[in-house]
Amino acid sequence: MEFFKLTPTRITPSLCNQVPALFAQLNDRMSPVDLAVVMESSHSKIHGVACTSGEKLVGMAFLAVYKTLSGHKGMVEDVVVHMEHRKQGIAKRLMQLLLEEAEKEKLDQVLLYTGYHRKPAMALYESLGFQKKESSIYSYVLGKTTPSR
């Protein structure tokens, strides 16, 4: 297994072509934005990390960095490991790499959201020192004519 930061030289067409299938294992109701577009965005700062086995993309995770009045923060997004490679410590290593990036950025806080049904993910995040917040997350989807449920 090779773990690496997603840099322009590491974002190949082959890697980009593998993202939709891996992302579908996280959320099969959404189509991901093209990886190269996300990582080259001038509108936001994104750190991405990945894991490959040979030429196969087996895991990825992202950290979106932003500033608000309440501090310099990061939001962990789109953490996914291919189902054939789970329970091998890949997600933990990806998260550790993101937390290293958070430290380099001198963030005040790293946040993440996970579904209440994702028990292994919650156990992983808690093992890394994340604490569950008593709060609710809301979503407003733009461009829809009817409210989503």
PDB file of C-alpha atoms in Angstrom:
ATOM      1  CA  MET A   1       0.000   0.000   0.000  1.00  0.00           C
ATOM      2  CA  GLU A   2       1.208   3.476  -0.820  1.00  0.00           C
ATOM      3  CA  PHE A   3      -0.149   6.536   1.003  1.00  0.00           C
ATOM      4  CA  PHE A   4       0.386   9.982  -0.487  1.00  0.00           C
ATOM      5  CA  LYS A   5      -0.796  13.552  -0.575  1.00  0.00           C
ATOM      6  CA  LEU A   6      -2.771  14.457  -3.671  1.00  0.00           C
ATOM      7  CA  THR A   7      -0.546  16.904  -5.533  1.00  0.00           C
ATOM      8  CA  PRO A   8      -0.817  17.957  -9.195  1.00  0.00           C
ATOM      9  CA  THR A   9       1.791  15.392 -10.245  1.00  0.00           C
ATOM     10  CA  ARG A  10      -0.051  12.579  -8.402  1.00  0.00           C
ATOM     11  CA  ILE A  11      -3.469  13.376  -9.896  1.00  0.00           C
ATOM     12  CA  THR A  12      -3.344  11.300 -13.062  1.00  0.00           C
ATOM     13  CA  PRO A  13      -6.165  10.556 -15.486  1.00  0.00           C
ATOM     14  CA  SER A  14      -6.120   6.939 -14.266  1.00  0.00           C
ATOM     15  CA  LEU A  15      -6.558   8.045 -10.640  1.00  0.00           C
ATOM     16  CA  CYS A  16      -9.337  10.493 -11.580  1.00  0.00           C
ATOM     17  CA  ASN A  17     -11.168   7.756 -13.502  1.00  0.00           C
ATOM     18  CA  GLN A  18     -11.226   5.528 -10.402  1.00  0.00           C
ATOM     19  CA  VAL A  19     -12.727   8.128  -8.054  1.00  0.00           C
ATOM     20  CA  PRO A  20     -16.420   7.746  -9.049  1.00  0.00           C
ATOM     21  CA  ALA A  21     -16.515   3.991  -8.332  1.00  0.00           C
ATOM     22  CA  LEU A  22     -14.793   4.423  -4.969  1.00  0.00           C
ATOM     23  CA  PHE A  23     -16.959   7.428  -4.069  1.00  0.00           C
ATOM     24  CA  ALA A  24     -20.089   5.363  -4.859  1.00  0.00           C
ATOM     25  CA  GLN A  25     -19.157   3.085  -1.946  1.00  0.00           C
ATOM     26  CA  LEU A  26     -19.527   6.130   0.311  1.00  0.00           C
ATOM     27  CA  ASN A  27     -22.573   7.691  -1.346  1.00  0.00           C
ATOM     28  CA  ASP A  28     -24.249   6.081  -4.320  1.00  0.00           C
ATOM     29  CA  ARG A  29     -26.831   8.871  -4.635  1.00  0.00           C
ATOM     30  CA  MET A  30     -24.294  11.539  -5.607  1.00  0.00           C
ATOM     31  CA  SER A  31     -21.785  11.908  -8.395  1.00  0.00           C
ATOM     32  CA  PRO A  32     -18.438  13.328  -7.315  1.00  0.00           C
ATOM     33  CA  VAL A  33     -16.942  16.459  -8.803  1.00  0.00           C
ATOM     34  CA  ASP A  34     -13.891  15.727 -10.964  1.00  0.00           C
ATOM     35  CA  LEU A  35     -10.877  15.210  -8.671  1.00  0.00           C
ATOM     36  CA  ALA A  36      -8.584  17.443 -10.730  1.00  0.00           C
ATOM     37  CA  VAL A  37     -11.120  20.287 -10.584  1.00  0.00           C
ATOM     38  CA  VAL A  38     -11.534  19.962  -6.809  1.00  0.00           C
ATOM     39  CA  MET A  39      -7.817  19.958  -6.141  1.00  0.00           C
ATOM     40  CA  GLU A  40      -7.000  22.885  -8.456  1.00  0.00           C
ATOM     41  CA  SER A  41      -9.787  25.108  -7.126  1.00  0.00           C
ATOM     42  CA  SER A  42      -8.720  28.672  -6.438  1.00  0.00           C
ATOM     43  CA  HIS A  43     -11.854  29.271  -4.358  1.00  0.00           C
ATOM     44  CA  SER A  44     -11.015  26.994  -1.458  1.00  0.00           C
ATOM     45  CA  LYS A  45      -8.097  25.217   0.111  1.00  0.00           C
ATOM     46  CA  ILE A  46      -8.391  21.449  -0.004  1.00  0.00           C
ATOM     47  CA  HIS A  47      -5.926  18.844   1.195  1.00  0.00           C
ATOM     48  CA  GLY A  48      -6.422  15.387  -0.235  1.00  0.00           C
ATOM     49  CA  VAL A  49      -4.730  12.109   0.634  1.00  0.00           C
ATOM     50  CA  ALA A  50      -5.004   8.745  -1.038  1.00  0.00           C
ATOM     51  CA  CYS A  51      -3.959   5.132  -0.784  1.00  0.00           C
ATOM     52  CA  THR A  52      -3.227   2.889  -3.731  1.00  0.00           C
ATOM     53  CA  SER A  53      -2.437  -0.781  -4.073  1.00  0.00           C
ATOM     54  CA  GLY A  54      -0.447  -1.019  -7.268  1.00  0.00           C
ATOM     55  CA  GLU A  55      -2.417   1.123  -9.701  1.00  0.00           C
ATOM     56  CA  LYS A  56      -5.725   0.672  -7.851  1.00  0.00           C
ATOM     57  CA  LEU A  57      -7.157   3.509  -5.760  1.00  0.00           C
ATOM     58  CA  VAL A  58      -8.271   1.900  -2.489  1.00  0.00           C
ATOM     59  CA  GLY A  59      -8.826   4.908  -0.220  1.00  0.00           C
ATOM     60  CA  MET A  60      -9.105   8.675  -0.120  1.00  0.00           C
ATOM     61  CA  ALA A  61      -9.939  11.487   2.288  1.00  0.00           C
ATOM     62  CA  PHE A  62     -10.101  15.281   2.119  1.00  0.00           C
ATOM     63  CA  LEU A  63      -9.761  18.257   4.435  1.00  0.00           C
ATOM     64  CA  ALA A  64     -11.402  21.561   3.471  1.00  0.00           C
ATOM     65  CA  VAL A  65      -9.742  24.511   5.237  1.00  0.00           C
ATOM     66  CA  TYR A  66     -11.607  27.721   5.996  1.00  0.00           C
ATOM     67  CA  LYS A  67     -11.661  30.729   8.323  1.00  0.00           C
ATOM     68  CA  THR A  68     -14.622  32.151  10.181  1.00  0.00           C
ATOM     69  CA  LEU A  69     -15.063  34.521  13.092  1.00  0.00           C
ATOM     70  CA  SER A  70     -14.945  31.501  15.392  1.00  0.00           C
ATOM     71  CA  GLY A  71     -11.563  30.335  14.151  1.00  0.00           C
ATOM     72  CA  HIS A  72      -9.384  28.668  11.536  1.00  0.00           C
ATOM     73  CA  LYS A  73     -11.005  25.305  10.886  1.00  0.00           C
ATOM     74  CA  GLY A  74     -10.923  22.222   8.756  1.00  0.00           C
ATOM     75  CA  MET A  75     -13.771  19.952   7.728  1.00  0.00           C
ATOM     76  CA  VAL A  76     -12.992  16.328   6.938  1.00  0.00           C
ATOM     77  CA  GLU A  77     -14.912  15.177   3.878  1.00  0.00           C
ATOM     78  CA  ASP A  78     -15.358  12.092   1.730  1.00  0.00           C
ATOM     79  CA  VAL A  79     -13.366   9.531   3.712  1.00  0.00           C
ATOM     80  CA  VAL A  80     -13.772   6.210   1.944  1.00  0.00           C
ATOM     81  CA  VAL A  81     -11.878   2.935   1.708  1.00  0.00           C
ATOM     82  CA  HIS A  82     -12.734   0.296  -0.880  1.00  0.00           C
ATOM     83  CA  MET A  83     -14.853  -2.409   0.768  1.00  0.00           C
ATOM     84  CA  GLU A  84     -12.322  -5.110  -0.171  1.00  0.00           C
ATOM     85  CA  HIS A  85      -9.605  -3.262   1.778  1.00  0.00           C
ATOM     86  CA  ARG A  86     -11.440  -2.255   4.952  1.00  0.00           C
ATOM     87  CA  LYS A  87     -10.269  -3.189   8.453  1.00  0.00           C
ATOM     88  CA  GLN A  88      -6.615  -2.900   7.424  1.00  0.00           C
ATOM     89  CA  GLY A  89      -5.890   0.488   9.027  1.00  0.00           C
ATOM     90  CA  ILE A  90      -6.146   2.424   5.759  1.00  0.00           C
ATOM     91  CA  ALA A  91      -8.779   4.907   6.965  1.00  0.00           C
ATOM     92  CA  LYS A  92      -6.800   5.504  10.151  1.00  0.00           C
ATOM     93  CA  ARG A  93      -3.629   6.297   8.196  1.00  0.00           C
ATOM     94  CA  LEU A  94      -5.536   8.593   5.818  1.00  0.00           C
ATOM     95  CA  MET A  95      -6.994  10.446   8.795  1.00  0.00           C
ATOM     96  CA  GLN A  96      -3.567  10.730  10.429  1.00  0.00           C
ATOM     97  CA  LEU A  97      -2.226  12.292   7.244  1.00  0.00           C
ATOM     98  CA  LEU A  98      -5.092  14.795   7.210  1.00  0.00           C
ATOM     99  CA  LEU A  99      -4.464  15.665  10.858  1.00  0.00           C
ATOM    100  CA  GLU A 100      -0.792  16.275  10.011  1.00  0.00           C
ATOM    101  CA  GLU A 101      -1.961  18.734   7.329  1.00  0.00           C
ATOM    102  CA  ALA A 102      -4.255  20.375   9.907  1.00  0.00           C
ATOM    103  CA  GLU A 103      -1.285  20.868  12.217  1.00  0.00           C
ATOM    104  CA  LYS A 104       0.791  22.392   9.390  1.00  0.00           C
ATOM    105  CA  GLU A 105      -2.110  24.778   8.690  1.00  0.00           C
ATOM    106  CA  LYS A 106      -2.229  25.646  12.416  1.00  0.00           C
ATOM    107  CA  LEU A 107      -5.960  24.978  12.523  1.00  0.00           C
ATOM    108  CA  ASP A 108      -7.881  25.645  15.723  1.00  0.00           C
ATOM    109  CA  GLN A 109     -10.312  22.804  15.154  1.00  0.00           C
ATOM    110  CA  VAL A 110     -11.017  19.896  12.788  1.00  0.00           C
ATOM    111  CA  LEU A 111     -14.635  18.924  12.328  1.00  0.00           C
ATOM    112  CA  LEU A 112     -16.308  16.033  10.579  1.00  0.00           C
ATOM    113  CA  TYR A 113     -19.721  14.571  10.047  1.00  0.00           C
ATOM    114  CA  THR A 114     -20.584  10.907   9.797  1.00  0.00           C
ATOM    115  CA  GLY A 115     -23.914   9.160   9.657  1.00  0.00           C
ATOM    116  CA  TYR A 116     -25.171   7.690  12.929  1.00  0.00           C
ATOM    117  CA  HIS A 117     -25.265   4.247  11.281  1.00  0.00           C
ATOM    118  CA  ARG A 118     -21.520   4.259  10.486  1.00  0.00           C
ATOM    119  CA  LYS A 119     -20.391   2.634  13.734  1.00  0.00           C
ATOM    120  CA  PRO A 120     -16.880   1.609  12.537  1.00  0.00           C
ATOM    121  CA  ALA A 121     -16.241   5.179  11.325  1.00  0.00           C
ATOM    122  CA  MET A 122     -17.361   6.621  14.651  1.00  0.00           C
ATOM    123  CA  ALA A 123     -15.079   4.229  16.532  1.00  0.00           C
ATOM    124  CA  LEU A 124     -12.161   5.243  14.299  1.00  0.00           C
ATOM    125  CA  TYR A 125     -12.731   8.964  14.803  1.00  0.00           C
ATOM    126  CA  GLU A 126     -13.050   8.560  18.568  1.00  0.00           C
ATOM    127  CA  SER A 127      -9.821   6.503  18.638  1.00  0.00           C
ATOM    128  CA  LEU A 128      -8.084   9.449  16.964  1.00  0.00           C
ATOM    129  CA  GLY A 129      -9.305  11.874  19.636  1.00  0.00           C
ATOM    130  CA  PHE A 130     -12.426  13.304  17.999  1.00  0.00           C
ATOM    131  CA  GLN A 131     -15.261  13.981  20.428  1.00  0.00           C
ATOM    132  CA  LYS A 132     -18.916  13.664  19.544  1.00  0.00           C
ATOM    133  CA  LYS A 133     -20.737  16.981  19.651  1.00  0.00           C
ATOM    134  CA  GLU A 134     -24.335  17.256  20.691  1.00  0.00           C
ATOM    135  CA  SER A 135     -25.647  19.124  17.687  1.00  0.00           C
ATOM    136  CA  SER A 136     -27.676  18.743  14.533  1.00  0.00           C
ATOM    137  CA  ILE A 137     -26.573  19.125  10.973  1.00  0.00           C
ATOM    138  CA  TYR A 138     -28.884  20.680   8.421  1.00  0.00           C
ATOM    139  CA  SER A 139     -28.619  20.693   4.659  1.00  0.00           C
ATOM    140  CA  TYR A 140     -30.062  23.089   2.124  1.00  0.00           C
ATOM    141  CA  VAL A 141     -29.689  21.823  -1.421  1.00  0.00           C
ATOM    142  CA  LEU A 142     -29.596  24.548  -4.060  1.00  0.00           C
ATOM    143  CA  GLY A 143     -31.179  24.077  -7.464  1.00  0.00           C
ATOM    144  CA  LYS A 144     -33.967  21.739  -6.322  1.00  0.00           C
ATOM    145  CA  THR A 145     -37.615  22.609  -6.820  1.00  0.00           C
ATOM    146  CA  THR A 146     -38.855  20.438  -3.960  1.00  0.00           C
ATOM    147  CA  PRO A 147     -37.408  20.037  -0.471  1.00  0.00           C
ATOM    148  CA  SER A 148     -35.273  16.950   0.020  1.00  0.00           C
ATOM    149  CA  ARG A 149     -36.232  14.596   2.828  1.00  0.00           C
TER     150      ARG A 149
END
